[in-house]
């Protein structure tokens, strides 16, 4: 009903007189509406006059009567005169639920008649549209469904009238229109463009978040990421069968994701839970991707470091046994290297030494001796290539120097020399 400021004095006086008629109350009532009905019955028995010496219209009289019953019941409840099985509804949550349903109803009415005669006509038109579209009003605890529906229908008609969707011969009291603001002054010969904002996707999502947030009483202490918190909200909505407002032109599943994610984000900012992984809330998409990749790289480096640490410790434990087993081969390699240097650096004795080596190998002809000399050249070239590869490997960045690097190189030289003489 409209807020009639000029009737405040009448209501205040009527409340004082009505309270004097009621001496006792029952121990408890089902809800506040039942308490109002009890007060109404007492006033009817006492022939109570709500508007003393004032001629009120039927609409104003009904408003005063309902308001008096409500104020008397609330005062008695607050003073402990009786108990309520169903507590009184929270006005903030009730207003948010009504606004959410109003937004949903307005989407069902793309066009309105040019005018209505009075408020009841517009209200009945809204109720008829809701009935034809099988519209489900929000079930609000403590408020009867028909009463909640009347709140939604009345305020939907009022919102549409104030937005200029239709005209009314006798508008409701307190119904007013704000002057439309021109987007920019029209040039000569052009049409004046006027922007009228009539609801938006952002406000609809906010309305659903306001209805959903009080329903989630407890949150887990932490989540791995904000997406996990969003999934928690989604499961909660499925369990309680939460009704979404939706938006024309936006897929319902996408709309639900908007509600779930923003509910989780606001709860995180309010300190309801913490995030174990990198906090990407408030970042742009590119910043969030870089942050997640950096966090994954750090975890990978830590895992590799742990693995290398284990392998290094195993190698250090087996190093002593490996050196003792290869000790004889190491001495043998050094002897072969000295022999190679002697053959290369001493031309005077190279023939004798070559003969000795040939006798040891037992060549059958001079051609076999030439093959031996060619094998020496191949050995030297292979050693040079091997040394170059070793230098390249040594110049490359290595996490930790291999203690068997020199030993492996020497074993490689010995293997090549032995293969040449066998």
mmCIF file of N, CA and C in Angstrom, residues 114-241:
data_model
loop_
_atom_site.group_PDB
_atom_site.id
_atom_site.type_symbol
_atom_site.label_atom_id
_atom_site.label_comp_id
_atom_site.label_asym_id
_atom_site.label_seq_id
_atom_site.Cartn_x
_atom_site.Cartn_y
_atom_site.Cartn_z
ATOM 1 N N UNK A 114 -2.021 1.590 -22.813
ATOM 2 C CA UNK A 114 -1.715 3.021 -22.780
ATOM 3 C C UNK A 114 -2.048 3.641 -21.433
ATOM 4 N N UNK A 115 -3.118 3.186 -20.789
ATOM 5 C CA UNK A 115 -3.515 3.804 -19.522
ATOM 6 C C UNK A 115 -4.379 2.839 -18.721
ATOM 7 N N UNK A 116 -4.451 3.125 -17.409
ATOM 8 C CA UNK A 116 -5.345 2.408 -16.494
ATOM 9 C C UNK A 116 -6.183 3.446 -15.759
ATOM 10 N N UNK A 117 -7.324 2.992 -15.261
ATOM 11 C CA UNK A 117 -8.201 3.907 -14.539
ATOM 12 C C UNK A 117 -7.675 4.198 -13.143
ATOM 13 N N UNK A 118 -7.233 3.132 -12.429
ATOM 14 C CA UNK A 118 -6.777 3.300 -11.048
ATOM 15 C C UNK A 118 -5.723 2.240 -10.738
ATOM 16 N N UNK A 119 -5.249 2.273 -9.502
ATOM 17 C CA UNK A 119 -4.205 1.323 -9.066
ATOM 18 C C UNK A 119 -4.700 -0.121 -9.095
ATOM 19 N N UNK A 120 -5.905 -0.431 -8.583
ATOM 20 C CA UNK A 120 -6.356 -1.832 -8.630
ATOM 21 C C UNK A 120 -6.410 -2.403 -10.043
ATOM 22 N N UNK A 121 -6.750 -1.566 -11.040
ATOM 23 C CA UNK A 121 -6.786 -2.061 -12.419
ATOM 24 C C UNK A 121 -5.386 -2.479 -12.889
ATOM 25 N N UNK A 122 -4.399 -1.648 -12.609
ATOM 26 C CA UNK A 122 -3.024 -1.993 -12.996
ATOM 27 C C UNK A 122 -2.530 -3.209 -12.225
ATOM 28 N N UNK A 123 -2.884 -3.297 -10.940
ATOM 29 C CA UNK A 123 -2.467 -4.433 -10.121
ATOM 30 C C UNK A 123 -3.103 -5.736 -10.627
ATOM 31 N N UNK A 124 -4.372 -5.687 -11.001
ATOM 32 C CA UNK A 124 -5.037 -6.879 -11.539
ATOM 33 C C UNK A 124 -4.442 -7.296 -12.889
ATOM 34 N N UNK A 125 -4.026 -6.319 -13.680
ATOM 35 C CA UNK A 125 -3.395 -6.641 -14.965
ATOM 36 C C UNK A 125 -2.086 -7.408 -14.745
ATOM 37 N N UNK A 126 -1.301 -6.973 -13.772
ATOM 38 C CA UNK A 126 -0.039 -7.666 -13.456
ATOM 39 C C UNK A 126 -0.319 -9.082 -12.964
ATOM 40 N N UNK A 127 -1.315 -9.223 -12.084
ATOM 41 C CA UNK A 127 -1.653 -10.554 -11.562
ATOM 42 C C UNK A 127 -2.110 -11.490 -12.682
ATOM 43 N N UNK A 128 -2.852 -10.947 -13.666
ATOM 44 C CA UNK A 128 -3.329 -11.782 -14.775
ATOM 45 C C UNK A 128 -2.159 -12.255 -15.640
ATOM 46 N N UNK A 129 -1.199 -11.369 -15.903
ATOM 47 C CA UNK A 129 -0.023 -11.749 -16.698
ATOM 48 C C UNK A 129 0.777 -12.839 -15.983
ATOM 49 N N UNK A 130 0.939 -12.694 -14.669
ATOM 50 C CA UNK A 130 1.677 -13.702 -13.899
ATOM 51 C C UNK A 130 0.967 -15.051 -13.933
ATOM 52 N N UNK A 131 -0.349 -15.024 -13.879
ATOM 53 C CA UNK A 131 -1.117 -16.272 -13.910
ATOM 54 C C UNK A 131 -1.004 -16.955 -15.278
ATOM 55 N N UNK A 132 -1.059 -16.173 -16.355
ATOM 56 C CA UNK A 132 -0.967 -16.752 -17.694
ATOM 57 C C UNK A 132 0.411 -17.348 -17.963
ATOM 58 N N UNK A 133 1.441 -16.793 -17.361
ATOM 59 C CA UNK A 133 2.807 -17.283 -17.566
ATOM 60 C C UNK A 133 3.252 -18.266 -16.486
ATOM 61 N N UNK A 134 2.303 -18.666 -15.616
ATOM 62 C CA UNK A 134 2.613 -19.617 -14.524
ATOM 63 C C UNK A 134 3.803 -19.133 -13.701
ATOM 64 N N UNK A 135 3.764 -17.865 -13.348
ATOM 65 C CA UNK A 135 4.857 -17.272 -12.579
ATOM 66 C C UNK A 135 4.817 -17.773 -11.136
ATOM 67 N N UNK A 136 5.973 -18.178 -10.614
ATOM 68 C CA UNK A 136 6.090 -18.660 -9.236
ATOM 69 C C UNK A 136 6.702 -17.569 -8.366
ATOM 70 N N UNK A 137 5.932 -17.077 -7.430
ATOM 71 C CA UNK A 137 6.448 -16.073 -6.503
ATOM 72 C C UNK A 137 7.399 -16.737 -5.498
ATOM 73 N N UNK A 138 8.300 -15.940 -4.989
ATOM 74 C CA UNK A 138 9.239 -16.440 -3.982
ATOM 75 C C UNK A 138 8.493 -16.770 -2.696
ATOM 76 N N UNK A 139 8.808 -17.928 -2.131
ATOM 77 C CA UNK A 139 8.204 -18.325 -0.854
ATOM 78 C C UNK A 139 9.035 -17.734 0.285
ATOM 79 N N UNK A 140 8.458 -16.771 0.975
ATOM 80 C CA UNK A 140 9.165 -16.089 2.057
ATOM 81 C C UNK A 140 8.553 -16.511 3.384
ATOM 82 N N UNK A 141 9.396 -17.035 4.264
ATOM 83 C CA UNK A 141 8.908 -17.529 5.553
ATOM 84 C C UNK A 141 8.381 -16.374 6.401
ATOM 85 N N UNK A 142 7.198 -16.568 6.951
ATOM 86 C CA UNK A 142 6.584 -15.552 7.790
ATOM 87 C C UNK A 142 5.592 -14.672 7.065
ATOM 88 N N UNK A 143 5.516 -14.799 5.744
ATOM 89 C CA UNK A 143 4.581 -13.997 4.944
ATOM 90 C C UNK A 143 3.733 -14.956 4.117
ATOM 91 N N UNK A 144 2.433 -14.796 4.178
ATOM 92 C CA UNK A 144 1.542 -15.670 3.428
ATOM 93 C C UNK A 144 1.733 -15.460 1.926
ATOM 94 N N UNK A 145 1.625 -16.530 1.136
ATOM 95 C CA UNK A 145 1.883 -16.418 -0.309
ATOM 96 C C UNK A 145 1.014 -15.380 -1.006
ATOM 97 N N UNK A 146 -0.292 -15.338 -0.664
ATOM 98 C CA UNK A 146 -1.167 -14.379 -1.357
ATOM 99 C C UNK A 146 -0.782 -12.947 -1.012
ATOM 100 N N UNK A 147 -0.338 -12.739 0.235
ATOM 101 C CA UNK A 147 0.054 -11.393 0.650
ATOM 102 C C UNK A 147 1.360 -10.978 -0.029
ATOM 103 N N UNK A 148 2.294 -11.928 -0.104
ATOM 104 C CA UNK A 148 3.556 -11.634 -0.790
ATOM 105 C C UNK A 148 3.299 -11.324 -2.263
ATOM 106 N N UNK A 149 2.390 -12.092 -2.892
ATOM 107 C CA UNK A 149 2.058 -11.831 -4.286
ATOM 108 C C UNK A 149 1.431 -10.467 -4.495
ATOM 109 N N UNK A 150 0.600 -10.045 -3.545
ATOM 110 C CA UNK A 150 -0.013 -8.714 -3.667
ATOM 111 C C UNK A 150 1.035 -7.617 -3.549
ATOM 112 N N UNK A 151 2.043 -7.823 -2.676
ATOM 113 C CA UNK A 151 3.141 -6.851 -2.583
ATOM 114 C C UNK A 151 3.852 -6.723 -3.933
ATOM 115 N N UNK A 152 4.138 -7.868 -4.548
ATOM 116 C CA UNK A 152 4.869 -7.868 -5.819
ATOM 117 C C UNK A 152 4.037 -7.211 -6.917
ATOM 118 N N UNK A 153 2.763 -7.557 -7.017
ATOM 119 C CA UNK A 153 1.912 -6.999 -8.072
ATOM 120 C C UNK A 153 1.757 -5.491 -7.923
ATOM 121 N N UNK A 154 1.532 -5.053 -6.683
ATOM 122 C CA UNK A 154 1.335 -3.625 -6.446
ATOM 123 C C UNK A 154 2.591 -2.835 -6.811
ATOM 124 N N UNK A 155 3.731 -3.301 -6.323
ATOM 125 C CA UNK A 155 4.973 -2.552 -6.563
ATOM 126 C C UNK A 155 5.449 -2.681 -8.008
ATOM 127 N N UNK A 156 5.087 -3.765 -8.684
ATOM 128 C CA UNK A 156 5.411 -3.864 -10.111
ATOM 129 C C UNK A 156 4.656 -2.804 -10.902
ATOM 130 N N UNK A 157 3.368 -2.650 -10.610
ATOM 131 C CA UNK A 157 2.583 -1.610 -11.275
ATOM 132 C C UNK A 157 3.132 -0.224 -10.959
ATOM 133 N N UNK A 158 3.561 -0.031 -9.730
ATOM 134 C CA UNK A 158 4.100 1.279 -9.353
ATOM 135 C C UNK A 158 5.413 1.568 -10.086
ATOM 136 N N UNK A 159 6.302 0.564 -10.166
ATOM 137 C CA UNK A 159 7.565 0.746 -10.886
ATOM 138 C C UNK A 159 7.312 1.085 -12.353
ATOM 139 N N UNK A 160 6.356 0.377 -12.960
ATOM 140 C CA UNK A 160 6.074 0.619 -14.376
ATOM 141 C C UNK A 160 5.488 2.013 -14.596
ATOM 142 N N UNK A 161 4.620 2.446 -13.699
ATOM 143 C CA UNK A 161 4.030 3.784 -13.836
ATOM 144 C C UNK A 161 5.104 4.862 -13.681
ATOM 145 N N UNK A 162 5.952 4.708 -12.674
ATOM 146 C CA UNK A 162 6.987 5.719 -12.444
ATOM 147 C C UNK A 162 8.026 5.735 -13.559
ATOM 148 N N UNK A 163 8.150 4.594 -14.281
ATOM 149 C CA UNK A 163 9.071 4.549 -15.421
ATOM 150 C C UNK A 163 8.430 5.068 -16.702
ATOM 151 N N UNK A 164 7.125 5.453 -16.638
ATOM 152 C CA UNK A 164 6.459 6.015 -17.804
ATOM 153 C C UNK A 164 5.950 4.994 -18.790
ATOM 154 N N UNK A 165 5.679 3.761 -18.325
ATOM 155 C CA UNK A 165 5.201 2.730 -19.243
ATOM 156 C C UNK A 165 3.721 2.904 -19.575
ATOM 157 N N UNK A 166 2.964 3.581 -18.744
ATOM 158 C CA UNK A 166 1.536 3.809 -19.019
ATOM 159 C C UNK A 166 1.080 5.026 -18.219
ATOM 160 N N UNK A 167 -0.123 5.499 -18.546
ATOM 161 C CA UNK A 167 -0.738 6.616 -17.834
ATOM 162 C C UNK A 167 -1.822 6.079 -16.902
ATOM 163 N N UNK A 168 -2.213 6.906 -15.924
ATOM 164 C CA UNK A 168 -3.245 6.504 -14.966
ATOM 165 C C UNK A 168 -4.084 7.725 -14.604
ATOM 166 N N UNK A 169 -5.415 7.545 -14.634
ATOM 167 C CA UNK A 169 -6.308 8.664 -14.333
ATOM 168 C C UNK A 169 -6.220 9.043 -12.859
ATOM 169 N N UNK A 170 -6.222 8.044 -11.977
ATOM 170 C CA UNK A 170 -6.103 8.315 -10.544
ATOM 171 C C UNK A 170 -4.935 7.492 -9.986
ATOM 172 N N UNK A 171 -3.746 8.010 -10.102
ATOM 173 C CA UNK A 171 -2.587 7.252 -9.604
ATOM 174 C C UNK A 171 -2.610 7.143 -8.086
ATOM 175 N N UNK A 172 -1.879 6.177 -7.577
ATOM 176 C CA UNK A 172 -1.801 5.984 -6.142
ATOM 177 C C UNK A 172 -1.100 7.135 -5.452
ATOM 178 N N UNK A 173 -1.414 7.314 -4.184
ATOM 179 C CA UNK A 173 -0.793 8.394 -3.423
ATOM 180 C C UNK A 173 0.682 8.061 -3.177
ATOM 181 N N UNK A 174 1.496 9.033 -3.458
ATOM 182 C CA UNK A 174 2.934 8.816 -3.333
ATOM 183 C C UNK A 174 3.589 8.350 -4.616
ATOM 184 N N UNK A 175 2.781 8.055 -5.632
ATOM 185 C CA UNK A 175 3.353 7.644 -6.911
ATOM 186 C C UNK A 175 3.798 8.900 -7.664
ATOM 187 N N UNK A 176 5.041 8.961 -7.997
ATOM 188 C CA UNK A 176 5.571 10.153 -8.671
ATOM 189 C C UNK A 176 6.558 9.722 -9.749
ATOM 190 N N UNK A 177 6.674 10.548 -10.746
ATOM 191 C CA UNK A 177 7.601 10.289 -11.844
ATOM 192 C C UNK A 177 8.745 11.283 -11.790
ATOM 193 N N UNK A 178 9.950 10.753 -11.997
ATOM 194 C CA UNK A 178 11.104 11.638 -12.067
ATOM 195 C C UNK A 178 11.236 12.155 -13.493
ATOM 196 N N UNK A 179 11.589 13.415 -13.639
ATOM 197 C CA UNK A 179 11.725 13.954 -15.007
ATOM 198 C C UNK A 179 12.826 13.221 -15.762
ATOM 199 N N UNK A 180 12.525 12.841 -17.007
ATOM 200 C CA UNK A 180 13.506 12.134 -17.834
ATOM 201 C C UNK A 180 14.630 13.080 -18.217
ATOM 202 N N UNK A 181 15.860 12.568 -18.144
ATOM 203 C CA UNK A 181 17.037 13.369 -18.480
ATOM 204 C C UNK A 181 17.439 13.109 -19.926
ATOM 205 N N UNK A 182 17.641 14.198 -20.642
ATOM 206 C CA UNK A 182 18.072 14.058 -22.030
ATOM 207 C C UNK A 182 19.534 13.646 -22.069
ATOM 208 N N UNK A 183 19.860 12.741 -22.985
ATOM 209 C CA UNK A 183 21.233 12.289 -23.109
ATOM 210 C C UNK A 183 22.131 13.422 -23.589
ATOM 211 N N UNK A 184 21.671 14.198 -24.562
ATOM 212 C CA UNK A 184 22.376 15.386 -25.026
ATOM 213 C C UNK A 184 21.359 16.271 -25.741
ATOM 214 N N UNK A 185 21.599 17.558 -25.777
ATOM 215 C CA UNK A 185 20.629 18.436 -26.426
ATOM 216 C C UNK A 185 20.481 18.103 -27.901
ATOM 217 N N UNK A 186 19.229 18.101 -28.353
ATOM 218 C CA UNK A 186 18.953 17.738 -29.744
ATOM 219 C C UNK A 186 19.308 18.890 -30.666
ATOM 220 N N UNK A 187 19.888 18.521 -31.799
ATOM 221 C CA UNK A 187 20.211 19.517 -32.811
ATOM 222 C C UNK A 187 18.949 19.881 -33.580
ATOM 223 N N UNK A 188 18.946 21.025 -34.238
ATOM 224 C CA UNK A 188 17.760 21.404 -35.018
ATOM 225 C C UNK A 188 17.457 20.367 -36.096
ATOM 226 N N UNK A 189 16.203 19.955 -36.168
ATOM 227 C CA UNK A 189 15.796 18.974 -37.162
ATOM 228 C C UNK A 189 15.980 17.537 -36.726
ATOM 229 N N UNK A 190 16.481 17.302 -35.493
ATOM 230 C CA UNK A 190 16.679 15.950 -34.996
ATOM 231 C C UNK A 190 15.719 15.656 -33.855
ATOM 232 N N UNK A 191 15.526 14.377 -33.594
ATOM 233 C CA UNK A 191 14.611 13.951 -32.547
ATOM 234 C C UNK A 191 15.348 13.943 -31.213
ATOM 235 N N UNK A 192 14.680 14.415 -30.175
ATOM 236 C CA UNK A 192 15.267 14.402 -28.839
ATOM 237 C C UNK A 192 15.364 12.955 -28.342
ATOM 238 N N UNK A 193 16.560 12.517 -27.982
ATOM 239 C CA UNK A 193 16.798 11.156 -27.509
ATOM 240 C C UNK A 193 16.768 11.174 -25.990
ATOM 241 N N UNK A 194 15.879 10.386 -25.415
ATOM 242 C CA UNK A 194 15.723 10.321 -23.964
ATOM 243 C C UNK A 194 15.999 8.895 -23.524
ATOM 244 N N UNK A 195 16.884 8.750 -22.528
ATOM 245 C CA UNK A 195 17.251 7.425 -22.020
ATOM 246 C C UNK A 195 16.516 7.169 -20.716
ATOM 247 N N UNK A 196 15.799 6.071 -20.660
ATOM 248 C CA UNK A 196 15.076 5.685 -19.456
ATOM 249 C C UNK A 196 15.587 4.327 -19.019
ATOM 250 N N UNK A 197 16.245 4.285 -17.891
ATOM 251 C CA UNK A 197 16.799 3.032 -17.382
ATOM 252 C C UNK A 197 15.713 2.276 -16.637
ATOM 253 N N UNK A 198 15.414 1.090 -17.135
ATOM 254 C CA UNK A 198 14.331 0.299 -16.544
ATOM 255 C C UNK A 198 14.885 -1.071 -16.177
ATOM 256 N N UNK A 199 15.654 -1.110 -15.091
ATOM 257 C CA UNK A 199 16.266 -2.364 -14.676
ATOM 258 C C UNK A 199 17.488 -2.675 -15.519
ATOM 259 N N UNK A 200 18.373 -3.503 -14.991
ATOM 260 C CA UNK A 200 19.573 -3.896 -15.708
ATOM 261 C C UNK A 200 20.008 -5.267 -15.225
ATOM 262 N N UNK A 201 20.888 -5.882 -15.998
ATOM 263 C CA UNK A 201 21.406 -7.201 -15.633
ATOM 264 C C UNK A 201 22.195 -7.121 -14.332
ATOM 265 N N UNK A 202 22.943 -6.048 -14.163
ATOM 266 C CA UNK A 202 23.759 -5.892 -12.956
ATOM 267 C C UNK A 202 22.892 -5.841 -11.696
ATOM 268 N N UNK A 203 21.837 -5.051 -11.730
ATOM 269 C CA UNK A 203 20.970 -4.950 -10.550
ATOM 270 C C UNK A 203 20.229 -6.259 -10.285
ATOM 271 N N UNK A 204 19.908 -6.990 -11.348
ATOM 272 C CA UNK A 204 19.230 -8.279 -11.165
ATOM 273 C C UNK A 204 20.145 -9.285 -10.488
ATOM 274 N N UNK A 205 21.401 -9.322 -10.906
ATOM 275 C CA UNK A 205 22.367 -10.230 -10.268
ATOM 276 C C UNK A 205 22.574 -9.837 -8.812
ATOM 277 N N UNK A 206 22.668 -8.543 -8.548
ATOM 278 C CA UNK A 206 22.840 -8.087 -7.163
ATOM 279 C C UNK A 206 21.649 -8.483 -6.300
ATOM 280 N N UNK A 207 20.451 -8.418 -6.863
ATOM 281 C CA UNK A 207 19.264 -8.799 -6.096
ATOM 282 C C UNK A 207 19.303 -10.278 -5.730
ATOM 283 N N UNK A 208 19.728 -11.132 -6.666
ATOM 284 C CA UNK A 208 19.834 -12.562 -6.361
ATOM 285 C C UNK A 208 20.927 -12.829 -5.332
ATOM 286 N N UNK A 209 22.017 -12.083 -5.408
ATOM 287 C CA UNK A 209 23.098 -12.259 -4.427
ATOM 288 C C UNK A 209 22.630 -11.857 -3.032
ATOM 289 N N UNK A 210 21.840 -10.784 -2.946
ATOM 290 C CA UNK A 210 21.322 -10.355 -1.643
ATOM 291 C C UNK A 210 20.385 -11.396 -1.046
ATOM 292 N N UNK A 211 19.631 -12.086 -1.895
ATOM 293 C CA UNK A 211 18.756 -13.143 -1.378
ATOM 294 C C UNK A 211 19.536 -14.393 -1.000
ATOM 295 N N UNK A 212 20.621 -14.665 -1.731
ATOM 296 C CA UNK A 212 21.362 -15.912 -1.522
ATOM 297 C C UNK A 212 22.333 -15.826 -0.352
ATOM 298 N N UNK A 213 22.981 -14.687 -0.173
ATOM 299 C CA UNK A 213 24.042 -14.574 0.839
ATOM 300 C C UNK A 213 23.558 -14.903 2.246
ATOM 301 N N UNK A 214 22.406 -14.395 2.717
ATOM 302 C CA UNK A 214 21.979 -14.738 4.086
ATOM 303 C C UNK A 214 21.648 -16.212 4.271
ATOM 304 N N UNK A 215 21.407 -16.942 3.195
ATOM 305 C CA UNK A 215 21.061 -18.357 3.324
ATOM 306 C C UNK A 215 22.270 -19.221 3.644
ATOM 307 N N UNK A 216 23.476 -18.761 3.277
ATOM 308 C CA UNK A 216 24.699 -19.534 3.521
ATOM 309 C C UNK A 216 25.238 -19.130 4.888
ATOM 310 N N UNK A 217 24.894 -19.903 5.911
ATOM 311 C CA UNK A 217 25.286 -19.552 7.274
ATOM 312 C C UNK A 217 26.747 -19.897 7.552
ATOM 313 N N UNK A 218 27.267 -20.978 6.993
ATOM 314 C CA UNK A 218 28.624 -21.433 7.303
ATOM 315 C C UNK A 218 29.388 -21.692 6.008
ATOM 316 N N UNK A 219 30.656 -21.260 5.995
ATOM 317 C CA UNK A 219 31.552 -21.489 4.871
ATOM 318 C C UNK A 219 32.720 -22.352 5.338
ATOM 319 N N UNK A 220 33.302 -23.176 4.457
ATOM 320 C CA UNK A 220 34.548 -23.864 4.816
ATOM 321 C C UNK A 220 35.654 -22.859 5.121
ATOM 322 N N UNK A 221 36.664 -23.308 5.861
ATOM 323 C CA UNK A 221 37.736 -22.392 6.269
ATOM 324 C C UNK A 221 38.536 -21.892 5.077
ATOM 325 N N UNK A 222 38.733 -22.725 4.066
ATOM 326 C CA UNK A 222 39.547 -22.325 2.919
ATOM 327 C C UNK A 222 39.131 -23.119 1.688
ATOM 328 N N UNK A 223 39.549 -22.589 0.520
ATOM 329 C CA UNK A 223 39.341 -23.254 -0.762
ATOM 330 C C UNK A 223 40.655 -23.197 -1.542
ATOM 331 N N UNK A 224 40.913 -24.184 -2.422
ATOM 332 C CA UNK A 224 42.122 -24.105 -3.251
ATOM 333 C C UNK A 224 42.110 -22.906 -4.198
ATOM 334 N N UNK A 225 40.942 -22.522 -4.669
ATOM 335 C CA UNK A 225 40.827 -21.390 -5.582
ATOM 336 C C UNK A 225 39.422 -20.807 -5.463
ATOM 337 N N UNK A 226 39.228 -19.668 -6.095
ATOM 338 C CA UNK A 226 37.919 -19.027 -6.057
ATOM 339 C C UNK A 226 36.892 -19.828 -6.861
ATOM 340 N N UNK A 227 37.345 -20.555 -7.865
ATOM 341 C CA UNK A 227 36.418 -21.395 -8.630
ATOM 342 C C UNK A 227 35.853 -22.522 -7.772
ATOM 343 N N UNK A 228 36.666 -23.052 -6.848
ATOM 344 C CA UNK A 228 36.155 -24.077 -5.937
ATOM 345 C C UNK A 228 35.093 -23.491 -5.007
ATOM 346 N N UNK A 229 35.290 -22.253 -4.579
ATOM 347 C CA UNK A 229 34.269 -21.591 -3.764
ATOM 348 C C UNK A 229 32.989 -21.380 -4.566
ATOM 349 N N UNK A 230 33.144 -21.049 -5.848
ATOM 350 C CA UNK A 230 31.961 -20.900 -6.712
ATOM 351 C C UNK A 230 31.205 -22.223 -6.832
ATOM 352 N N UNK A 231 31.948 -23.327 -6.967
ATOM 353 C CA UNK A 231 31.302 -24.643 -7.043
ATOM 354 C C UNK A 231 30.575 -24.981 -5.743
ATOM 355 N N UNK A 232 31.132 -24.543 -4.614
ATOM 356 C CA UNK A 232 30.460 -24.756 -3.330
ATOM 357 C C UNK A 232 29.118 -24.027 -3.303
ATOM 358 N N UNK A 233 29.100 -22.797 -3.795
ATOM 359 C CA UNK A 233 27.850 -22.028 -3.843
ATOM 360 C C UNK A 233 26.848 -22.708 -4.769
ATOM 361 N N UNK A 234 27.335 -23.238 -5.889
ATOM 362 C CA UNK A 234 26.440 -23.926 -6.825
ATOM 363 C C UNK A 234 25.793 -25.147 -6.178
ATOM 364 N N UNK A 235 26.585 -25.939 -5.463
ATOM 365 C CA UNK A 235 26.020 -27.120 -4.797
ATOM 366 C C UNK A 235 25.015 -26.717 -3.728
ATOM 367 N N UNK A 236 25.303 -25.632 -3.014
ATOM 368 C CA UNK A 236 24.378 -25.162 -1.985
ATOM 369 C C UNK A 236 23.053 -24.743 -2.612
ATOM 370 N N UNK A 237 23.110 -24.019 -3.725
ATOM 371 C CA UNK A 237 21.876 -23.581 -4.392
ATOM 372 C C UNK A 237 21.062 -24.771 -4.890
ATOM 373 N N UNK A 238 21.753 -25.796 -5.369
ATOM 374 C CA UNK A 238 21.032 -26.997 -5.811
ATOM 375 C C UNK A 238 20.354 -27.697 -4.637
ATOM 376 N N UNK A 239 21.018 -27.700 -3.480
ATOM 377 C CA UNK A 239 20.448 -28.382 -2.312
ATOM 378 C C UNK A 239 19.199 -27.669 -1.796
ATOM 379 N N UNK A 240 19.247 -26.336 -1.747
ATOM 380 C CA UNK A 240 18.108 -25.582 -1.211
ATOM 381 C C UNK A 240 17.103 -25.206 -2.298
ATOM 382 N N UNK A 241 17.404 -25.581 -3.556
ATOM 383 C CA UNK A 241 16.519 -25.262 -4.682
ATOM 384 C C UNK A 241 16.281 -23.759 -4.795
#
